[in-house]
mmCIF file with all atom_site columns, C-alpha atoms in Angstrom:
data_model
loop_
_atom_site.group_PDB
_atom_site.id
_atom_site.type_symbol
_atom_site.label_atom_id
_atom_site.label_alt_id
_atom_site.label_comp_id
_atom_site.label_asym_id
_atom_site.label_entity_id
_atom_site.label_seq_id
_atom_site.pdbx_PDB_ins_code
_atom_site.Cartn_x
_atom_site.Cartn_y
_atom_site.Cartn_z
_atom_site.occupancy
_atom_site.B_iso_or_equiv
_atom_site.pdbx_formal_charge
_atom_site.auth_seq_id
_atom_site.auth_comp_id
_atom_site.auth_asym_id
_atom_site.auth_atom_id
_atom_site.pdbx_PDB_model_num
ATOM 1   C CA . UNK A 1 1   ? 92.076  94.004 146.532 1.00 49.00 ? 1   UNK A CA 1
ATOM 2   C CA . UNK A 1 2   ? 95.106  92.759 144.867 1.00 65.00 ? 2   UNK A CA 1
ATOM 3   C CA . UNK A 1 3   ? 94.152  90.042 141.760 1.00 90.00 ? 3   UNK A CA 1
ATOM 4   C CA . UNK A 1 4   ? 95.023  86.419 142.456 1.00 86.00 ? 4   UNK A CA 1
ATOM 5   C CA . UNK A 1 5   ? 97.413  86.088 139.894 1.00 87.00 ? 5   UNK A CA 1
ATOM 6   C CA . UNK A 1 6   ? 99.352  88.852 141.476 1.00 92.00 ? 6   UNK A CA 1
ATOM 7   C CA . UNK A 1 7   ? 99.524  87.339 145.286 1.00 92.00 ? 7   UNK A CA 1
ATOM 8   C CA . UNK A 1 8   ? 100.299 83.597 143.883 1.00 93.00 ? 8   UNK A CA 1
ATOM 9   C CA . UNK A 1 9   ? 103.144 84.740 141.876 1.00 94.00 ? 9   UNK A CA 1
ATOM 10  C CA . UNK A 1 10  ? 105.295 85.448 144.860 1.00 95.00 ? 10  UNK A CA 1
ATOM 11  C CA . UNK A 1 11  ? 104.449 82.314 146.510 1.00 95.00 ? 11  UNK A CA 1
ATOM 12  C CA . UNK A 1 12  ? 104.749 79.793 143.533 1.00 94.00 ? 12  UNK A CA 1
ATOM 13  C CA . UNK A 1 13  ? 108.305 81.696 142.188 1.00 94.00 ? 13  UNK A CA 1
ATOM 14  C CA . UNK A 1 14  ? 109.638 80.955 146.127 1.00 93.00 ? 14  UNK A CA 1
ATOM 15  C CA . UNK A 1 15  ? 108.109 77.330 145.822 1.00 93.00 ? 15  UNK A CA 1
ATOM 16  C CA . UNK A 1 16  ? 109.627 76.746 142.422 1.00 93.00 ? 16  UNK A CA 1
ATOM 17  C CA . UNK A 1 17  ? 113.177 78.224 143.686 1.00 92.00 ? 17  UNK A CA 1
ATOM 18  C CA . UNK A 1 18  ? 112.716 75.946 146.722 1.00 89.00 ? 18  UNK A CA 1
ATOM 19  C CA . UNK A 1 19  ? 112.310 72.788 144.921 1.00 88.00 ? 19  UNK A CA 1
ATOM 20  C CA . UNK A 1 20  ? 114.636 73.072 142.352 1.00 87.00 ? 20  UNK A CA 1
ATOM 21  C CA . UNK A 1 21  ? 117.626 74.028 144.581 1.00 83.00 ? 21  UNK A CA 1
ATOM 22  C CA . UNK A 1 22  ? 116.741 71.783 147.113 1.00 67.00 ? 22  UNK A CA 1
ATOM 23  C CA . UNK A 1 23  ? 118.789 68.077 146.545 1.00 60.00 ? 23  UNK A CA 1
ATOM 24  C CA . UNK A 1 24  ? 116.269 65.301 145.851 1.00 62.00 ? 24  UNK A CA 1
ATOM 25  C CA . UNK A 1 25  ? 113.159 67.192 145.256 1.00 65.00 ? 25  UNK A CA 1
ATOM 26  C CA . UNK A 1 26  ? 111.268 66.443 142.548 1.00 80.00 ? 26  UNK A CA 1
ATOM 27  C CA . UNK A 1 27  ? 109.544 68.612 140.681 1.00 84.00 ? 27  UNK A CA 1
ATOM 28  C CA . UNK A 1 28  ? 106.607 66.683 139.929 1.00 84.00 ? 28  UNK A CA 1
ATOM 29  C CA . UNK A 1 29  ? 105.771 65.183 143.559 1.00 87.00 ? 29  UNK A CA 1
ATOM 30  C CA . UNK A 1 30  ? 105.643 68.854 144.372 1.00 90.00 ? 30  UNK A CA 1
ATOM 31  C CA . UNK A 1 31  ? 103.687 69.944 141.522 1.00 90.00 ? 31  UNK A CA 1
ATOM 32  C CA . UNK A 1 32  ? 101.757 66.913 142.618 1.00 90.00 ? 32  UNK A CA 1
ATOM 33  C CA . UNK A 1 33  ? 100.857 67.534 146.210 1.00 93.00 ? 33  UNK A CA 1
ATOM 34  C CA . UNK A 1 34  ? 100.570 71.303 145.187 1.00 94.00 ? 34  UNK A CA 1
ATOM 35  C CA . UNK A 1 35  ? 97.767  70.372 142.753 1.00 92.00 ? 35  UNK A CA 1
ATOM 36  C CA . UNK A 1 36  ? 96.281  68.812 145.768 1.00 94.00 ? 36  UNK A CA 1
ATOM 37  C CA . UNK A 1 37  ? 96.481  71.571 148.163 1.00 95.00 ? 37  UNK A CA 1
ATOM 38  C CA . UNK A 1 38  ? 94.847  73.840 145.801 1.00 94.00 ? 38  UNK A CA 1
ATOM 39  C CA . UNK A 1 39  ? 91.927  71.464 145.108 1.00 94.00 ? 39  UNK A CA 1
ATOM 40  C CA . UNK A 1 40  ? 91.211  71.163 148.403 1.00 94.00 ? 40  UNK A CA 1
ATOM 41  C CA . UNK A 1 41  ? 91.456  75.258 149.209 1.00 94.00 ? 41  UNK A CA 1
ATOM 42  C CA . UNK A 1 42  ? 89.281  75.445 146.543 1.00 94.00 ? 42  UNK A CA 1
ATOM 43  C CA . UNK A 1 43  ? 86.317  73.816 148.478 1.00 93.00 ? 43  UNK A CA 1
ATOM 44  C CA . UNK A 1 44  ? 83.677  76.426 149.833 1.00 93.00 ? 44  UNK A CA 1
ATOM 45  C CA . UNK A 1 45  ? 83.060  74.504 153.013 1.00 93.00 ? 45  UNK A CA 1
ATOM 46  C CA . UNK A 1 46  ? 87.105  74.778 153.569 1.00 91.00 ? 46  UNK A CA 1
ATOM 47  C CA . UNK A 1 47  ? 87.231  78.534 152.753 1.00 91.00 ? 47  UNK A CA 1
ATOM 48  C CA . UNK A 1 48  ? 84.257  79.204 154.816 1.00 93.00 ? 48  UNK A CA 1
ATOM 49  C CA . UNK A 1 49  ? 86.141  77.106 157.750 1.00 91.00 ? 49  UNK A CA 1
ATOM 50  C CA . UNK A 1 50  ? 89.138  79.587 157.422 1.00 91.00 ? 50  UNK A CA 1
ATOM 51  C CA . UNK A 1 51  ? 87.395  82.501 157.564 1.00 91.00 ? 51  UNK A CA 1
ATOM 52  C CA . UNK A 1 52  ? 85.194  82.055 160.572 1.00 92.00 ? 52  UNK A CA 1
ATOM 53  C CA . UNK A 1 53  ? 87.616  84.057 163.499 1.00 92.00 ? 53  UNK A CA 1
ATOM 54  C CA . UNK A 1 54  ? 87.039  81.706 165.783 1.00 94.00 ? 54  UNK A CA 1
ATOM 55  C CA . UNK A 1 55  ? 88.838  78.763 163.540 1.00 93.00 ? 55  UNK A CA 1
ATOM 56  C CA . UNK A 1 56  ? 92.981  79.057 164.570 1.00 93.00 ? 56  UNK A CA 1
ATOM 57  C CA . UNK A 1 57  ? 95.523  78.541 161.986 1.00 93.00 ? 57  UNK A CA 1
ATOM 58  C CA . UNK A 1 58  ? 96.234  75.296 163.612 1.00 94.00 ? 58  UNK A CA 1
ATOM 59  C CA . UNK A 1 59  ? 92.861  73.719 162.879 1.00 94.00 ? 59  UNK A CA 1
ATOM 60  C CA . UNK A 1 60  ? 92.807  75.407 159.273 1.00 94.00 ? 60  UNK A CA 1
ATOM 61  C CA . UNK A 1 61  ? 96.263  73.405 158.796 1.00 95.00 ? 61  UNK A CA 1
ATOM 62  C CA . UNK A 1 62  ? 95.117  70.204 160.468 1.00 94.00 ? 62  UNK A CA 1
ATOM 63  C CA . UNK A 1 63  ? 92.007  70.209 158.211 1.00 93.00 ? 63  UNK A CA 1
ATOM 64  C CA . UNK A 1 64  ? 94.715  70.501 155.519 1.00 93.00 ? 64  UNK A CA 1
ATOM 65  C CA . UNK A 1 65  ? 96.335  67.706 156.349 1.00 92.00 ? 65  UNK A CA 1
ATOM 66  C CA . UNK A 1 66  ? 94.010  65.409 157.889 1.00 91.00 ? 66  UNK A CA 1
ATOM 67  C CA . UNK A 1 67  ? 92.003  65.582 154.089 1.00 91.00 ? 67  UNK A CA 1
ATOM 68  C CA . UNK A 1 68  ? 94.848  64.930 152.022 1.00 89.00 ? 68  UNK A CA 1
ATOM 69  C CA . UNK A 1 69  ? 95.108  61.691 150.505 1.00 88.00 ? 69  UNK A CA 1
ATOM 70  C CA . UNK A 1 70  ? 98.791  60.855 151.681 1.00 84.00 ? 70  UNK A CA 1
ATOM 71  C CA . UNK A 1 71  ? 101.216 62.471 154.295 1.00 88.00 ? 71  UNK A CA 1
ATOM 72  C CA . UNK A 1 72  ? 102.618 65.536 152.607 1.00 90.00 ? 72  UNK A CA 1
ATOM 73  C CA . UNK A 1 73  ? 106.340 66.304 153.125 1.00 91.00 ? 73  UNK A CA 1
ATOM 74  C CA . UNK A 1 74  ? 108.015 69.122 155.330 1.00 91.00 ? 74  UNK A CA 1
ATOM 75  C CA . UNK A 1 75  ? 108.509 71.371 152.298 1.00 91.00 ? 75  UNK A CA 1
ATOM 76  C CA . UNK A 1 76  ? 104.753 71.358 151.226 1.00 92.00 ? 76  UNK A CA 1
ATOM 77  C CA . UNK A 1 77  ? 103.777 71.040 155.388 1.00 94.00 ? 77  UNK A CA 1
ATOM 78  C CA . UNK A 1 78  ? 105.990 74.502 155.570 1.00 94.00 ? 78  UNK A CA 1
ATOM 79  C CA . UNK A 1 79  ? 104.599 76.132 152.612 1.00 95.00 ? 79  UNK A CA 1
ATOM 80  C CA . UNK A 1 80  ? 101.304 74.874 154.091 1.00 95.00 ? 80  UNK A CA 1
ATOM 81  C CA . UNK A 1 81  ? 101.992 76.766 157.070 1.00 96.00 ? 81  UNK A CA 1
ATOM 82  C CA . UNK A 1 82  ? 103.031 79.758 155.587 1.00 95.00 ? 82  UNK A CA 1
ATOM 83  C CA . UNK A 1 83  ? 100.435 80.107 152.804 1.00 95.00 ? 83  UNK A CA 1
ATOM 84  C CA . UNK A 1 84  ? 98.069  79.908 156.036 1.00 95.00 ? 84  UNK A CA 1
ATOM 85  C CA . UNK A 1 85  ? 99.544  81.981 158.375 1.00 94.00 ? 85  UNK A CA 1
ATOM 86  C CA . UNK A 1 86  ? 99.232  84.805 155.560 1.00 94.00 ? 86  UNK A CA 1
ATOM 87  C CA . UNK A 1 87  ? 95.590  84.239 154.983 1.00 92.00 ? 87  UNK A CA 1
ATOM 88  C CA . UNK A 1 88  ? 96.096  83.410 151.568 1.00 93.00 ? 88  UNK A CA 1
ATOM 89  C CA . UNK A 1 89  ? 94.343  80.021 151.379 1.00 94.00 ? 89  UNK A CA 1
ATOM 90  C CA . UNK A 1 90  ? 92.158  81.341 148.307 1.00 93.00 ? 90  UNK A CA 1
ATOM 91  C CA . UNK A 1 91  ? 95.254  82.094 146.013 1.00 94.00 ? 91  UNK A CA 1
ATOM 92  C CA . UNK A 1 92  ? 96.642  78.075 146.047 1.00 95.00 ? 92  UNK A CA 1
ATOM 93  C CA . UNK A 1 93  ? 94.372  77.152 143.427 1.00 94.00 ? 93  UNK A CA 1
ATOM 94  C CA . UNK A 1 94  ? 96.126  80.215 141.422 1.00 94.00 ? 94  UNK A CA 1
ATOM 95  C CA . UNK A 1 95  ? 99.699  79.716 142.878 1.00 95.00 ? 95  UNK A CA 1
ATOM 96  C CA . UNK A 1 96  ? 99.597  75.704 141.709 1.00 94.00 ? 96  UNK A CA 1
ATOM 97  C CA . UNK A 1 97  ? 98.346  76.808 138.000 1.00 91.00 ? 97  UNK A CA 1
ATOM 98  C CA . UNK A 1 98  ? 101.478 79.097 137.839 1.00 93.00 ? 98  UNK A CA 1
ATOM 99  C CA . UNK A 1 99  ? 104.158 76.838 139.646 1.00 94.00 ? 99  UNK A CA 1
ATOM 100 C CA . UNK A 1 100 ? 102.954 73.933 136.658 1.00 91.00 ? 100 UNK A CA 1
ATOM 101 C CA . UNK A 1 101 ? 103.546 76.608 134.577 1.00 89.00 ? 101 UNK A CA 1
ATOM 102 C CA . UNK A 1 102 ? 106.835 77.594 135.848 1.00 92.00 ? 102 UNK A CA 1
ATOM 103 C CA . UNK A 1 103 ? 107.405 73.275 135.649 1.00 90.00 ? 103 UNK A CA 1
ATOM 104 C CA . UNK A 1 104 ? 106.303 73.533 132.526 1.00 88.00 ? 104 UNK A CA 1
ATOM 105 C CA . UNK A 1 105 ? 108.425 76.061 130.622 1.00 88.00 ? 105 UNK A CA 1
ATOM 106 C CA . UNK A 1 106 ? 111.393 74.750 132.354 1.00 88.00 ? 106 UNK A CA 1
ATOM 107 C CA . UNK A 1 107 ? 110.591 71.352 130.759 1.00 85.00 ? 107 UNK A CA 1
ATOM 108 C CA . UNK A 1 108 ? 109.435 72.420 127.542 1.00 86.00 ? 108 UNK A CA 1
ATOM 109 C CA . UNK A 1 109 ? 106.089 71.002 127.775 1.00 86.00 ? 109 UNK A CA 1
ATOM 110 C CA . UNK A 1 110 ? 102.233 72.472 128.391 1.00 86.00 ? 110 UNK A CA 1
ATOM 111 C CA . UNK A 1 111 ? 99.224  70.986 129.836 1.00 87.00 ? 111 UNK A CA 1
ATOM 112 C CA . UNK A 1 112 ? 96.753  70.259 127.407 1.00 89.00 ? 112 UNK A CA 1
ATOM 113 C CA . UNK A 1 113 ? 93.205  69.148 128.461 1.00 90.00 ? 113 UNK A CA 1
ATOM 114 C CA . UNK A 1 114 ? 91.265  66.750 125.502 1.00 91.00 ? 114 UNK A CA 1
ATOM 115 C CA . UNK A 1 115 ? 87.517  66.667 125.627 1.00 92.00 ? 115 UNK A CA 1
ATOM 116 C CA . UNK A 1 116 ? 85.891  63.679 124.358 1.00 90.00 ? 116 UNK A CA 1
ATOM 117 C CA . UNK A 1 117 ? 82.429  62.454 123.832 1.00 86.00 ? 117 UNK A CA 1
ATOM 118 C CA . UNK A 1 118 ? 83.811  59.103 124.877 1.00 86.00 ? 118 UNK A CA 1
ATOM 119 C CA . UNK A 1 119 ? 86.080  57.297 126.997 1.00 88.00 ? 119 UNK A CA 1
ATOM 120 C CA . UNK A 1 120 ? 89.361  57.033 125.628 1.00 88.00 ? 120 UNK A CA 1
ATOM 121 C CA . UNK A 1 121 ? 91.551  53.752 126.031 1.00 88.00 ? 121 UNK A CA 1
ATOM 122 C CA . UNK A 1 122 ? 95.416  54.483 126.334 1.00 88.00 ? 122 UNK A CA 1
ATOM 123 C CA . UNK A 1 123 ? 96.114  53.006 123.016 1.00 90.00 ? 123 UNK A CA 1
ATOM 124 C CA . UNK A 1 124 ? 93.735  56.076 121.578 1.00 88.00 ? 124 UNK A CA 1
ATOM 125 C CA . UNK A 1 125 ? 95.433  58.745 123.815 1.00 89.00 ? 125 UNK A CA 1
ATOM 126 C CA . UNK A 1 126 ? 99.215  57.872 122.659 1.00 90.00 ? 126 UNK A CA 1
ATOM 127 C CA . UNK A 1 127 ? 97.839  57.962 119.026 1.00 91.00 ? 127 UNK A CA 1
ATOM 128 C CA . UNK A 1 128 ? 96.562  61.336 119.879 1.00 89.00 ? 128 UNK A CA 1
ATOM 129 C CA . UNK A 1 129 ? 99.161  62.665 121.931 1.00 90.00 ? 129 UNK A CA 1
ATOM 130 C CA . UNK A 1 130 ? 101.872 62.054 119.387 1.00 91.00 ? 130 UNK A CA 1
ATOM 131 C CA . UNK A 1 131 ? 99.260  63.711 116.741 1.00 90.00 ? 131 UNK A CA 1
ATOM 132 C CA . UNK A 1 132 ? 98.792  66.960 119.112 1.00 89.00 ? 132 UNK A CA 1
ATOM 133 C CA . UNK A 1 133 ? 102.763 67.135 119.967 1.00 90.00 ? 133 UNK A CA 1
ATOM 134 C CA . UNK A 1 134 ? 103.777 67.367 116.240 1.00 91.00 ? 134 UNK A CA 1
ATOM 135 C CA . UNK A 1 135 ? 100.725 69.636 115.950 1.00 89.00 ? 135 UNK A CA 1
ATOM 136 C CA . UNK A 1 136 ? 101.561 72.386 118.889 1.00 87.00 ? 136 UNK A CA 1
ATOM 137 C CA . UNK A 1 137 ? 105.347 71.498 118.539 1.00 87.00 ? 137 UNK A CA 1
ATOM 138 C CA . UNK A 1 138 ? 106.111 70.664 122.332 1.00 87.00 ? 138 UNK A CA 1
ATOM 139 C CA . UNK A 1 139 ? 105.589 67.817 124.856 1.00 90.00 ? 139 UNK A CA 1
ATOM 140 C CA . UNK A 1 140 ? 102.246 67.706 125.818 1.00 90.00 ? 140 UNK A CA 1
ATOM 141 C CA . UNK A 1 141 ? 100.708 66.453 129.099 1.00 87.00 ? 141 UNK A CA 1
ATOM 142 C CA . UNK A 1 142 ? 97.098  65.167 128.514 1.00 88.00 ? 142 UNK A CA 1
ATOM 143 C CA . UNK A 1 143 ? 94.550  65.524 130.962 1.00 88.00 ? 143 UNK A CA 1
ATOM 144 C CA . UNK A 1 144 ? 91.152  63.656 129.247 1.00 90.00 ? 144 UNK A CA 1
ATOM 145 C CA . UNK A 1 145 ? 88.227  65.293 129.954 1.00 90.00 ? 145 UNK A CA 1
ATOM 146 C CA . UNK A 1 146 ? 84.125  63.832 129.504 1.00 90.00 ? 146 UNK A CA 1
ATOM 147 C CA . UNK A 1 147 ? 82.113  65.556 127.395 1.00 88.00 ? 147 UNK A CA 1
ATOM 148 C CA . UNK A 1 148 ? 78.759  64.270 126.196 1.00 85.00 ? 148 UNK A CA 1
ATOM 149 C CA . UNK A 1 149 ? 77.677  67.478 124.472 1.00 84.00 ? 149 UNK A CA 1
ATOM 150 C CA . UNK A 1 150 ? 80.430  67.155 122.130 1.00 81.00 ? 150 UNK A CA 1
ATOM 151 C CA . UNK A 1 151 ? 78.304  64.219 120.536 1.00 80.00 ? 151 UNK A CA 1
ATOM 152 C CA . UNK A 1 152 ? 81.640  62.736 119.320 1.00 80.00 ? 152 UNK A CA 1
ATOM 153 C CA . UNK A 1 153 ? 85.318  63.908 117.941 1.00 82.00 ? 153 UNK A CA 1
ATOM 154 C CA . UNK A 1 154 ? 87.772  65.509 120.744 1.00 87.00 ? 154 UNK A CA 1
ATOM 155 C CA . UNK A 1 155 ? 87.822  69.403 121.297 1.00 88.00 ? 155 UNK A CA 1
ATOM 156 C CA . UNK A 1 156 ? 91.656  69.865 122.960 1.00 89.00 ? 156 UNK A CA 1
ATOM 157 C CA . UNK A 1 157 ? 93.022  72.919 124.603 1.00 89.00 ? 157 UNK A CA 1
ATOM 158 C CA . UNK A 1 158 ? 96.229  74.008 125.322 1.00 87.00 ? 158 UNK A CA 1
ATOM 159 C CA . UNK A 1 159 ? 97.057  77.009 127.050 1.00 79.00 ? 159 UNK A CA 1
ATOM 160 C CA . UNK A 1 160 ? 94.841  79.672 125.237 1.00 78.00 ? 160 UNK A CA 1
ATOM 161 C CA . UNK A 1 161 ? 94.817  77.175 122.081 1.00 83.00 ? 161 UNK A CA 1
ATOM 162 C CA . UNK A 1 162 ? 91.746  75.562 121.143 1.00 86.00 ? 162 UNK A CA 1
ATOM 163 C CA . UNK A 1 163 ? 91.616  73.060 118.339 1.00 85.00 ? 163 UNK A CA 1
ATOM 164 C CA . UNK A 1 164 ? 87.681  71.134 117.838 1.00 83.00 ? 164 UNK A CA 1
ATOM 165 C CA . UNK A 1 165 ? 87.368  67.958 115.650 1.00 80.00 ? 165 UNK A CA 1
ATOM 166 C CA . UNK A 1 166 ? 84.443  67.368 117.609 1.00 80.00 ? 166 UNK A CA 1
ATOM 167 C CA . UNK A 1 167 ? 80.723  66.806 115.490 1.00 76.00 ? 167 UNK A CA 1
ATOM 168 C CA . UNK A 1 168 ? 79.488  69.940 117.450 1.00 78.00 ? 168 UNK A CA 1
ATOM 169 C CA . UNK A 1 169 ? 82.085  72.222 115.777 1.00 76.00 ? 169 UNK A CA 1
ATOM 170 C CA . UNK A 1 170 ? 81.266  70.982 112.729 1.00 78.00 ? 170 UNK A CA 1
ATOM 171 C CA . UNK A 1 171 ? 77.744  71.387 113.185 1.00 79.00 ? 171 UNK A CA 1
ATOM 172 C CA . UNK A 1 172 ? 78.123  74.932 114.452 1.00 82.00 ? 172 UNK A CA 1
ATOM 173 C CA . UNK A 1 173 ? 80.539  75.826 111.414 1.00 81.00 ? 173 UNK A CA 1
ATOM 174 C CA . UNK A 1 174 ? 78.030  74.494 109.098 1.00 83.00 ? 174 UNK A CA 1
ATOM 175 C CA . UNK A 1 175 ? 75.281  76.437 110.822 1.00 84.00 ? 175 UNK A CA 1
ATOM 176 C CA . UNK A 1 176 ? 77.310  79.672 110.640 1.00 85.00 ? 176 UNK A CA 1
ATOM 177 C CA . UNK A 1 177 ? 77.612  79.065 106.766 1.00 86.00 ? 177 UNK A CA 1
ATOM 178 C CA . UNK A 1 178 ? 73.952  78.875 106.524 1.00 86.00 ? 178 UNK A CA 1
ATOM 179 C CA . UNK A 1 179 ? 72.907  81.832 108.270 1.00 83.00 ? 179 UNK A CA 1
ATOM 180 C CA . UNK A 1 180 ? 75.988  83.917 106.094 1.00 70.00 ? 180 UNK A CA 1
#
């Protein structure tokens, strides 16, 4: 079988082509309900749903759109359809990580997820945003992430980038130069 990565692509290079030549689209409403699609192929109970033969295409899609939290539009109902129709259901997760990535490097930005021991006020999260920008050198968009085994600090990871103020790095680093 064929890796994930290698059926999305297809599908989220035809999405991104859609929504950028199409007039009033906006990329980030479609990254948006994308993001949703995939989170909800990504439940076992739907996946099981979709596989059982006697389960049409029709009722796979209705399930679709009956759980989504607001009415999707005819580009996303279409790609819906199609992504369906194809049995591909378990690539969207796949196909929405590399359409925000395709969003992404046309915007010059990354996704960046920060782990913290505590909750962070937005006050805390521009302070550190503008730190990690000027640190990676791009536009950064912060997802914030709980963490209790961090014990306190931020661990934040962009991309295959991993910087750890957090105690438990520091505790670990000072651990390693024990044991050396």
């Amino acid at each position: 079988m064929a890796e994930l990565a290698t059926i999305a692509r297809p599908y989220a290079d035809a999405l991104f082509k859609a929504a950028t030549a199409g007039a009033g689209v906006d990329l980030g409403s479609t990254a948006a309900w994308m993001d949703e699609l995939a989170a909800i192929a990504a439940d076992p109970q739907l996946r099981q749903l979709a596989d059982n033969p006697k389960v049409t295409a029709d009722q796979v899609f209705a399930v679709f759109t009956g759980v989504a939290r607001s009415a999707l539009p005819d580009m996303a109902k279409n790609f819906l359809r199609t992504v369906i129709d194809n049995g591909r259901i378990d690539a969207l997760p796949e196909v929405a990580a590399q359409f925000r990535a395709l969003v992404n490097r046309r915007n010059g930005s990354s996704d960046a997820v920060v782990y913290s021991a505590f909750p962070m006020d937005s006050a805390a999260l521009s302070e550190v945003s503008a730190a990690l920008e000027k640190r990676f050198g791009r536009k950064l968009n912060l997802a914030v992430q709980l963490d209790e085994s961090l014990i306190g600090g931020i661990r934040v990871v962009v991309g295959d980038e991993v910087l750890d103020t957090s105690v438990k790095a520091r505790l670990e680093q000072m651990k390693a130069a024990l044991v050396a």
